[in-house]
XYZ file of C-alpha atoms in Angstrom:
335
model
C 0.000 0.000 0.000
C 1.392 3.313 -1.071
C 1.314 6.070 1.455
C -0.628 9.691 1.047
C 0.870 12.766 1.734
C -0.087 16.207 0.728
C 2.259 19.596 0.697
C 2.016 22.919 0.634
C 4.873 24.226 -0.472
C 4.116 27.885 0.486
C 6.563 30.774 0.191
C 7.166 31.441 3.625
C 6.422 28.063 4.936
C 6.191 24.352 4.119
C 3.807 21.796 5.237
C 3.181 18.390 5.082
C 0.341 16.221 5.753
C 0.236 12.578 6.039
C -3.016 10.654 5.456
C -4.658 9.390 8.631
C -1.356 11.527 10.998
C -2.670 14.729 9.960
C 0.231 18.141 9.544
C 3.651 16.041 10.622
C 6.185 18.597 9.318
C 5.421 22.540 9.216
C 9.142 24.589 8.664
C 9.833 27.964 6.654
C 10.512 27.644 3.346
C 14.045 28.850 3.926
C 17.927 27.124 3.087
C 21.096 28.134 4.375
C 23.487 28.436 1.237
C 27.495 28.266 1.240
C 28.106 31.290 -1.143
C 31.057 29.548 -2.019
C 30.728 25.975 -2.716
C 26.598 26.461 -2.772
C 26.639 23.725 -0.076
C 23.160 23.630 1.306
C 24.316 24.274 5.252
C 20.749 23.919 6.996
C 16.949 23.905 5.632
C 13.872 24.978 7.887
C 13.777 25.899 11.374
C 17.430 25.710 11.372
C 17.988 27.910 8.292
C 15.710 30.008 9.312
C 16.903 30.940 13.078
C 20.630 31.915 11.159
C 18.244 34.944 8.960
C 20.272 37.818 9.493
C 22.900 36.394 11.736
C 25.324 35.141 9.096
C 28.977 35.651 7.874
C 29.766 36.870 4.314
C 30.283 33.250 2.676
C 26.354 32.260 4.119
C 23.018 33.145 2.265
C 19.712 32.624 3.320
C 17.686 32.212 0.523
C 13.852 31.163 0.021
C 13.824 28.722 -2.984
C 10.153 30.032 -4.234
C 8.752 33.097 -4.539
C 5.011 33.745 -5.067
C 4.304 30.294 -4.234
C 6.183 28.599 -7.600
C 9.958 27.790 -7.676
C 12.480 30.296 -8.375
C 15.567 28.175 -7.465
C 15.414 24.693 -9.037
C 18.540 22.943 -6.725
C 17.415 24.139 -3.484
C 14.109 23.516 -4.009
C 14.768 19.958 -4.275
C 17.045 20.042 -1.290
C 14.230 21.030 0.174
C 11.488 18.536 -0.799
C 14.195 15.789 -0.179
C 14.069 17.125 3.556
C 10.360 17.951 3.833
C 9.525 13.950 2.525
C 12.474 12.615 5.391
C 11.456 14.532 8.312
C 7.810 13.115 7.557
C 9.137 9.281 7.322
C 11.015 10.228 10.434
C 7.676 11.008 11.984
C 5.604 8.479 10.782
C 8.555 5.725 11.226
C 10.612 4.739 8.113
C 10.026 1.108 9.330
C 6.189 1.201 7.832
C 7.142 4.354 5.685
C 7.738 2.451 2.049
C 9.185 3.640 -0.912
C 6.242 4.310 -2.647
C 4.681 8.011 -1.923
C 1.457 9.504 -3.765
C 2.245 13.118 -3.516
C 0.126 16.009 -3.959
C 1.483 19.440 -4.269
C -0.721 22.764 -3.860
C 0.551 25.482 -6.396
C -1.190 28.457 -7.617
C -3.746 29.075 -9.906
C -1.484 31.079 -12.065
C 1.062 28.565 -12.181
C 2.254 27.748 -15.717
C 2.796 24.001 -17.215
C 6.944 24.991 -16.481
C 6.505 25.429 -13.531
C 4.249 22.611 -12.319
C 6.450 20.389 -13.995
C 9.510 21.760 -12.018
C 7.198 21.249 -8.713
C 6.552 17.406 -10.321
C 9.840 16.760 -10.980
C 11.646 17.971 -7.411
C 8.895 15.322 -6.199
C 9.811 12.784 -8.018
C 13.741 13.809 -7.350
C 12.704 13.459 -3.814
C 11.564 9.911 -3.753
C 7.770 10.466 -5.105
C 6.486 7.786 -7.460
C 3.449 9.608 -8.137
C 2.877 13.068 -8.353
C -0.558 15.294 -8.617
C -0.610 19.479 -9.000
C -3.830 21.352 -7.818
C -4.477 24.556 -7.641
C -4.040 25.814 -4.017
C -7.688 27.204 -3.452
C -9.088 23.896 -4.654
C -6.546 22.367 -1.869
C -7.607 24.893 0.527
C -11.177 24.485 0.159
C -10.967 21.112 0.363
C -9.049 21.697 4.191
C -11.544 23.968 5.219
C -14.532 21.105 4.975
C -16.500 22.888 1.701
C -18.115 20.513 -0.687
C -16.603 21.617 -3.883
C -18.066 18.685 -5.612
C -21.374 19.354 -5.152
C -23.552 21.924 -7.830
C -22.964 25.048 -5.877
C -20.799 28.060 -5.139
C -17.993 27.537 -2.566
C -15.408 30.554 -2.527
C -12.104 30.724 -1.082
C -9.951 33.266 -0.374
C -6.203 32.403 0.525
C -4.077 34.599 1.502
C -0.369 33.098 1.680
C 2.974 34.038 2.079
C 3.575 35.111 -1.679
C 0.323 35.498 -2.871
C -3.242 36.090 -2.296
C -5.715 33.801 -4.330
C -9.516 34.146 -4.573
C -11.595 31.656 -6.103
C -14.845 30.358 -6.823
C -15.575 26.393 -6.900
C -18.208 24.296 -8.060
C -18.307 20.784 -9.324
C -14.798 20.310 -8.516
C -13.303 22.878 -10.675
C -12.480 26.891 -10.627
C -15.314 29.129 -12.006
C -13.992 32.174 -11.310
C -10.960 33.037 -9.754
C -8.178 36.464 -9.195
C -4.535 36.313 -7.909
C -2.391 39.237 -6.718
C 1.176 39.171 -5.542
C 0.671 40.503 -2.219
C -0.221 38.682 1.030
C 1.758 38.001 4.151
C 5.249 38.494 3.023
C 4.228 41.969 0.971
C 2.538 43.179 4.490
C 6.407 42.501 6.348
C 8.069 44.338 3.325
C 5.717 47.322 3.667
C 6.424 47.307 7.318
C 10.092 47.483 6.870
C 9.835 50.445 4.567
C 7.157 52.458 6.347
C 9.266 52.139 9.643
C 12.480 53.650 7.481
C 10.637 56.013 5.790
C 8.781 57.545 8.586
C 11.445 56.635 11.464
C 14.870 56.363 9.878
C 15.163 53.492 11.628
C 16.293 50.504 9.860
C 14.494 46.667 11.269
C 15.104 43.004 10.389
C 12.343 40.772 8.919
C 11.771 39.085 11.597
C 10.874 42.122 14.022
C 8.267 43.354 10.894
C 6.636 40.457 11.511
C 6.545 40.794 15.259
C 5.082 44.016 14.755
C 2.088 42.554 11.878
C 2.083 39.915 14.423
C 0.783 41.823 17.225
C -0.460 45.482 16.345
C -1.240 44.437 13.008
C -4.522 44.925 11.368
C -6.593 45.489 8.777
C -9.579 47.406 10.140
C -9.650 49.599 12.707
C -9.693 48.170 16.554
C -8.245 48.666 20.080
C -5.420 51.237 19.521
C -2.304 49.624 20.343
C 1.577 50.550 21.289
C 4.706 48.659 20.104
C 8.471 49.157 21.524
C 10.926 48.646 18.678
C 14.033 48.357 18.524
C 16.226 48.929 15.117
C 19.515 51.015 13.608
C 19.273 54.738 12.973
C 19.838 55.523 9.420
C 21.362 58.933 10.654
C 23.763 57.618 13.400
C 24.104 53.908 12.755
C 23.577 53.334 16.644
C 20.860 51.298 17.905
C 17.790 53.350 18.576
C 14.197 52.472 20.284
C 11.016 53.872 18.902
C 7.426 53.398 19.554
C 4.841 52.387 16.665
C 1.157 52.559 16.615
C -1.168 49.773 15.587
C -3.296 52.867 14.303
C 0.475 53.964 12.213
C 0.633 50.368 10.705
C -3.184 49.694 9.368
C -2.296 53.096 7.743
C 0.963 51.623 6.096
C -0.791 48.199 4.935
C -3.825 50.243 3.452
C -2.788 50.364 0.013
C -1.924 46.338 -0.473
C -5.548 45.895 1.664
C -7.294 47.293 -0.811
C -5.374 45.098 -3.570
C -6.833 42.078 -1.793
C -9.860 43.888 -1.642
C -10.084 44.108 -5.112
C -9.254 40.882 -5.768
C -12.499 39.791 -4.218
C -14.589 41.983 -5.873
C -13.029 40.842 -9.141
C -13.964 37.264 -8.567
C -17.161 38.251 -7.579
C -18.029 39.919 -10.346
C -16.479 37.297 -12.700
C -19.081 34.483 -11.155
C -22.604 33.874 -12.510
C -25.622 34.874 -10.390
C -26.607 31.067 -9.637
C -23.418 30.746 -7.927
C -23.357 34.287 -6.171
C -26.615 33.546 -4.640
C -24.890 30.398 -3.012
C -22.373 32.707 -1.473
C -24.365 35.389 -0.454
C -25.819 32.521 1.852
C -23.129 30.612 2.835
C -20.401 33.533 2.572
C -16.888 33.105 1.918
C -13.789 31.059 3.870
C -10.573 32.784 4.495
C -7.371 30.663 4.570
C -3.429 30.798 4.751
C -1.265 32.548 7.245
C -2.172 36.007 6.026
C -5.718 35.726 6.651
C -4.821 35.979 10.606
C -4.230 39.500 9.868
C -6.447 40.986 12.623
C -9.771 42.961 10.769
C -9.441 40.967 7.863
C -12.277 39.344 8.223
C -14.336 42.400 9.198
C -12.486 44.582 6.426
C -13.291 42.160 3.523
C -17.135 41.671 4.929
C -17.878 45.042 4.906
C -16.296 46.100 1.239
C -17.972 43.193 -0.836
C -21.271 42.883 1.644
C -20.835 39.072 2.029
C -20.387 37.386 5.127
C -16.410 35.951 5.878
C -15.326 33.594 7.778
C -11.756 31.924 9.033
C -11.487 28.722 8.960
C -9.970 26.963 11.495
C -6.282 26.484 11.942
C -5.881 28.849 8.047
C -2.591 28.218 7.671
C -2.261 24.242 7.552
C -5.627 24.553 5.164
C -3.995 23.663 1.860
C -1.443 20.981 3.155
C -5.112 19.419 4.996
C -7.134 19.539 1.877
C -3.853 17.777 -0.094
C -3.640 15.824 2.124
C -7.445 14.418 2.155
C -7.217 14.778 -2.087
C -4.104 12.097 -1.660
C -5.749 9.359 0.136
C -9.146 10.117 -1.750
C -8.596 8.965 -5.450
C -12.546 9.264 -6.550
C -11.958 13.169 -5.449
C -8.865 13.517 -7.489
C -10.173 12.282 -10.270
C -12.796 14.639 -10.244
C -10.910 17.625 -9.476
C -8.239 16.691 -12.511
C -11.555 16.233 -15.048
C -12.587 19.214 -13.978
């Protein structure tokens, strides 16, 4: 018997899900690269914790951007480690060779680049290999019965990019991607903070600060001790940021997800929009935990959002259940 998994190979993080285990491996999509020799030094967690603490001849790289591959070798370094640290949870004892893989990638993804996505699969130890299209993946994670005659929409917002879609019968009826989500709200952070502060941060304290003043619509005003480099001095200097400062910052890519939405929305037929009016739409990925989303989208398009639980394993679930489910991946690849 061959074993199910399904990955989401996300730009700022990787999961994978192993039928009847549930998530077993969830790492950022980061490698540690000897400049030099291009040695991959570390991948994941480990990778990730030497961001911004590294010597000249080390490069921490993400090996996809927007959600497709932009770096071919370390890609597949990275699959090969994904696929091992899941036999080594499972048990390589009852682990066999034989894996049915499938791989989330997004809707915009061209036949070049799913096949690079097949192949570092296959490279990896895969014998067979299935591409969906992330909302589909992501819808199926979040419980909706995209089989069935009726409008299910989806709205992930990843690391890379932010996808919204509208299913029925197993397939896409309508659907708009834009390259801004969770890793676009960090860069805008970064800049706003030097532009308005001279003050220069890392990555990772942006995302401390979307973490926890972040938001998309206007709540409890919050305060936020930071600490960066003055552009002027090149000392270390301590400021204080707003949550109120930040929405302000993010505005602009909010309302490119907003329009996203409304795009899709527009692009359905009226059977279909009736369904969601009713049912609403399901928000997924790591950006979606963006405090106000929610509320923000709700209150621009007039439908009623919701966020599925646990958004940011959504897509490596629904794989996951598409794997060990071969009548439902059949459907979804006629459709």
């Amino acid at each position: 018997m061959p074993i199910d998994i399904g990955i989401d190979l996300g730009t700022a993080n990787s999961l994978v899900a192993v039928k009847g285990k549930g998530i077993v491996v969830s790492e950022p999509s980061v490698v540690g690269l000897d400049r030099v020799t291009h040695k991959v030094l570390k991948v994941g967690n480990e990778a990730f914790e030497m961001a911004g603490k590294t010597p000249e001849n080390i490069v921490v790289i993400r090996p996809l951007k927007s959600g497709v591959i932009a770096d071919d070798y370390t890609t597949e370094i990275m699959v090969k480690y994904l696929i091992s640290k899941a036999k080594a949870h499972v048990g390589f004892s009852v682990f066999p060779q034989r894996l049915r893989v499938v791989v989330g990638v997004p809707t915009g993804a061209t036949p070049v680049e799913r096949r690079a996505v097949e192949d570092a699969c296959r490279n990896a130890g895969a014998r067979d290999v299935w591409v969906v299209q992330e909302p589909l993946a992501a819808a199926v994670g979040a419980g909706l019965p995209i089989t069935e005659p009726r409008g299910n929409m989806i709205v992930d917002v990843g690391g890379g990019t932010t996808e919204a879609a509208v299913i029925s019968l197993g397939g896409l009826v309508s659907w708009k991607s834009v390259p801004v989500a969770g890793d676009a709200f960090t860069e805008r952070i970064i800049e706003f903070v030097k532009s308005e502060y001279n003050l220069f941060i890392g990555e990772r304290t942006a995302e401390m600060i979307k973490i926890n003043i972040g938001s998309a619509y206007p709540m409890e005003k919050m305060q936020m001790e930071v600490t960066g480099r003055d552009l002027l001095t090149g000392l270390p200097k301590r400021i204080s940021i707003s949550s109120d400062a930040v929405r302000d910052a993010l505005k602009e890519l909010l309302g490119s997800i907003v329009d996203a939405v409304k795009g899709t929305l527009e692009a359905t037929p009226p059977e279909l929009i009736a369904d969601i009016m009713e049912t609403g739409f399901y928000l997924t990925g790591g950006g979606s935990l963006l405090k106000g989303l929610d509320r923000l989208l709700s209150e621009r398009t007039g439908v009623p959002v919701h966020t599925v639980e646990d958004p940011l394993t959504a897509v490596a679930r629904g794989a996951g259940v598409i794997a060990g489910n071969m009548h439902l991946l059949k459907e979804i690849l006629q459709a």
